[in-house]
Amino acid sequence: EKVKKPLAVAADAAYKTPAITKFLFEHDIQPALPYTRPKTKDGFLRKHEYVYDEYYDCYLCPEGQVLKYTTTTKDGKRQYKSNPTQCVNCPLLTQCTSSKDHRKIIERHIWAHHVEEADHLRHQSDIKQIYARRKETIERVFADAKEKHGMRWTTLRGIKKLSMQAMLTFAAMNLKKLANWTWQASEMA
């Protein structure tokens, strides 16, 4: 009740997932997430070169063939598959798939539209400013922990001992930050 809900959250690429972006949008929090490169093998067509048709719920390949929805995996990914009889004579086959049965499969998470919306938002100037502050605040904490508090390597063994050391280190860092804030507040008064 006393701490207000954040207006935006800046995070690195590891947190750019459908579940996290969905949670942020559902709670009216703007995600400030970075650009992530497509994870496609060299020489192959990238996923964005296949056009997703939201109305018909299908993908269109660069040669105009329809990849129809077939099933949803237990991970929440919808699978779209091409017709191998049409793909066998395609001039882009070697750039499209290395499948022996000449079938292209594209997976799209059921919450992928949330990630796409976050990608569109990252071009806005206010989101760019929020993400730029991340390296000044968050990354600084990790750098200080590594350099000033000996967290580059560990001398302890076991998850319990390491957790205890990490919690004590970050508690000390938080106390230092709190002391700096109170000193700054008393100087202004």
Coordinates of C-alpha atoms in Angstrom, one line a residue:
E1 CA 0.0 0.0 0.0
K2 CA 2.8 2.4 0.8
V3 CA 5.0 1.5 -2.1
K4 CA 3.4 2.5 -5.4
K5 CA 3.3 0.2 -8.4
P6 CA 6.1 0.9 -10.9
L7 CA 5.2 2.6 -14.2
A8 CA 7.9 0.8 -16.1
V9 CA 10.4 -2.1 -15.7
A10 CA 13.8 -2.2 -17.4
A11 CA 15.3 -5.6 -17.7
D12 CA 17.9 -7.4 -19.9
A13 CA 17.2 -9.8 -22.7
A14 CA 17.0 -12.8 -20.4
Y15 CA 13.7 -11.5 -19.0
K16 CA 12.2 -10.8 -22.5
T17 CA 9.8 -13.8 -22.3
P18 CA 6.1 -14.1 -23.2
A19 CA 5.2 -14.8 -19.5
I20 CA 7.0 -11.8 -18.1
T21 CA 5.8 -9.4 -20.8
K22 CA 2.2 -10.7 -20.4
F23 CA 2.4 -10.1 -16.6
L24 CA 3.7 -6.6 -17.1
F25 CA 1.0 -5.6 -19.6
E26 CA -1.8 -7.1 -17.5
H27 CA -0.6 -5.0 -14.5
D28 CA -0.3 -1.8 -16.7
I29 CA 3.5 -1.7 -16.3
Q30 CA 5.5 -0.7 -19.4
P31 CA 8.3 -3.1 -20.3
A32 CA 11.7 -1.5 -21.3
L33 CA 13.4 -4.4 -22.9
P34 CA 16.3 -4.6 -25.4
Y35 CA 16.5 -5.7 -28.9
T36 CA 17.3 -9.4 -29.3
R37 CA 18.8 -10.8 -32.4
P38 CA 17.0 -13.6 -34.2
K39 CA 18.3 -17.0 -33.3
T40 CA 18.5 -18.5 -36.8
K41 CA 21.3 -20.5 -38.3
D42 CA 23.4 -18.7 -40.9
G43 CA 22.1 -19.0 -44.5
F44 CA 18.5 -19.7 -43.4
L45 CA 15.5 -17.4 -43.6
R46 CA 14.6 -15.6 -40.4
K47 CA 11.3 -15.9 -38.7
H48 CA 10.3 -12.3 -39.5
E49 CA 10.6 -13.1 -43.2
Y50 CA 7.5 -15.3 -42.8
V51 CA 4.4 -13.1 -42.4
Y52 CA 2.0 -14.0 -39.6
D53 CA -1.6 -13.5 -40.6
E54 CA -3.5 -12.9 -37.3
Y55 CA -7.0 -13.1 -38.9
Y56 CA -6.5 -16.5 -40.5
D57 CA -4.0 -17.7 -37.8
C58 CA -1.4 -18.8 -40.3
Y59 CA 2.1 -17.9 -41.6
L60 CA 2.9 -17.0 -45.2
C61 CA 6.3 -18.0 -46.5
P62 CA 8.3 -15.7 -48.9
E63 CA 7.1 -17.8 -51.8
G64 CA 3.5 -17.4 -50.8
Q65 CA 2.8 -20.8 -49.4
V66 CA 0.5 -21.0 -46.3
L67 CA 1.9 -22.6 -43.1
K68 CA -1.2 -23.9 -41.3
Y69 CA -1.7 -24.3 -37.6
T70 CA -1.5 -27.9 -36.5
T71 CA -1.1 -28.2 -32.7
T72 CA -0.1 -26.5 -29.5
T73 CA 2.8 -28.0 -27.5
K74 CA 2.7 -28.4 -23.8
D75 CA 5.1 -25.4 -23.6
G76 CA 2.4 -23.1 -25.0
K77 CA 3.8 -22.9 -28.5
R78 CA 1.5 -23.1 -31.5
Q79 CA 3.0 -25.0 -34.4
Y80 CA 2.5 -24.0 -38.0
K81 CA 3.6 -26.5 -40.7
S82 CA 4.1 -26.2 -44.5
N83 CA 2.8 -28.7 -47.1
P84 CA 5.9 -30.8 -48.0
T85 CA 4.5 -31.6 -51.5
Q86 CA 4.5 -27.8 -52.3
C87 CA 7.9 -27.2 -50.7
V88 CA 9.8 -30.0 -52.6
N89 CA 10.1 -27.8 -55.7
C90 CA 10.6 -24.4 -53.9
P91 CA 13.6 -22.4 -55.0
L92 CA 14.1 -21.3 -51.3
L93 CA 14.0 -24.8 -49.9
T94 CA 17.7 -24.9 -48.9
Q95 CA 17.3 -21.5 -47.1
C96 CA 14.0 -22.5 -45.5
T97 CA 14.5 -25.9 -43.9
S98 CA 17.0 -28.7 -43.6
S99 CA 14.2 -31.2 -42.9
K100 CA 14.4 -34.5 -44.8
D101 CA 10.7 -34.5 -45.5
H102 CA 10.8 -30.9 -46.9
R103 CA 8.5 -29.4 -44.2
K104 CA 9.0 -26.1 -42.5
I105 CA 7.8 -25.8 -38.9
I106 CA 7.4 -22.4 -37.2
E107 CA 6.5 -22.1 -33.5
R108 CA 4.7 -19.1 -32.0
H109 CA 4.0 -18.8 -28.3
I110 CA 0.4 -18.2 -27.4
W111 CA 1.5 -14.9 -25.7
A112 CA 3.9 -13.9 -28.5
H113 CA 1.8 -10.7 -29.2
H114 CA 2.9 -9.4 -25.8
V115 CA 6.6 -9.7 -26.7
E116 CA 5.9 -8.1 -30.1
E117 CA 4.2 -5.1 -28.3
A118 CA 7.2 -4.7 -26.1
D119 CA 9.4 -4.7 -29.2
H120 CA 7.3 -1.8 -30.6
L121 CA 7.4 0.1 -27.4
R122 CA 11.2 0.1 -27.2
H123 CA 11.3 2.6 -30.0
Q124 CA 9.5 5.3 -28.0
S125 CA 11.8 8.0 -26.5
D126 CA 10.5 7.6 -22.9
I127 CA 11.2 3.8 -23.0
K128 CA 14.6 4.4 -24.5
Q129 CA 15.4 6.8 -21.6
I130 CA 14.2 4.2 -19.0
Y131 CA 16.3 1.5 -20.5
A132 CA 19.4 3.8 -20.7
R133 CA 19.1 4.3 -16.9
R134 CA 19.3 0.5 -16.3
K135 CA 23.1 0.4 -17.0
E136 CA 23.6 3.3 -14.5
T137 CA 21.6 1.7 -11.7
I138 CA 21.2 -2.1 -12.0
E139 CA 24.5 -2.9 -13.7
R140 CA 26.4 -0.7 -11.2
V141 CA 25.1 -2.8 -8.3
F142 CA 26.5 -6.0 -9.9
A143 CA 29.8 -4.4 -10.8
D144 CA 30.2 -3.1 -7.2
A145 CA 29.3 -6.6 -5.8
K146 CA 32.0 -8.2 -8.0
E147 CA 34.7 -5.6 -7.5
K148 CA 34.2 -4.2 -4.0
H149 CA 32.6 -7.1 -2.2
G150 CA 34.5 -10.2 -3.5
M151 CA 31.6 -11.8 -5.5
R152 CA 33.7 -12.5 -8.6
W153 CA 34.8 -15.8 -7.1
T154 CA 33.6 -17.8 -4.1
T155 CA 35.5 -19.4 -1.3
L156 CA 32.6 -21.2 0.1
R157 CA 30.9 -24.5 -0.9
G158 CA 27.3 -25.4 -0.9
I159 CA 24.1 -23.5 -1.8
K160 CA 23.3 -22.6 1.8
K161 CA 26.6 -20.9 2.5
L162 CA 26.6 -19.1 -0.9
S163 CA 23.1 -17.9 -0.3
M164 CA 24.0 -16.6 3.1
Q165 CA 27.1 -14.8 1.8
A166 CA 25.1 -13.2 -1.1
M167 CA 22.3 -12.1 1.2
L168 CA 24.7 -10.5 3.7
T169 CA 26.6 -8.8 0.9
F170 CA 23.5 -7.3 -0.6
A171 CA 22.1 -6.4 2.8
A172 CA 25.4 -4.5 3.4
M173 CA 25.1 -2.8 0.0
N174 CA 21.5 -1.8 0.7
L175 CA 22.5 -0.3 4.1
K176 CA 25.2 1.7 2.4
K177 CA 22.7 3.0 -0.1
L178 CA 20.3 3.9 2.7
A179 CA 23.0 5.7 4.6
N180 CA 23.9 7.7 1.5
W181 CA 20.2 8.7 1.0
T182 CA 19.8 9.8 4.6
W183 CA 23.1 11.9 4.4
Q184 CA 21.9 13.5 1.2
A185 CA 18.5 14.3 2.7
S186 CA 20.1 15.8 5.9
E187 CA 22.4 18.0 3.7
M188 CA 19.4 19.4 1.8
A189 CA 17.4 20.2 4.9

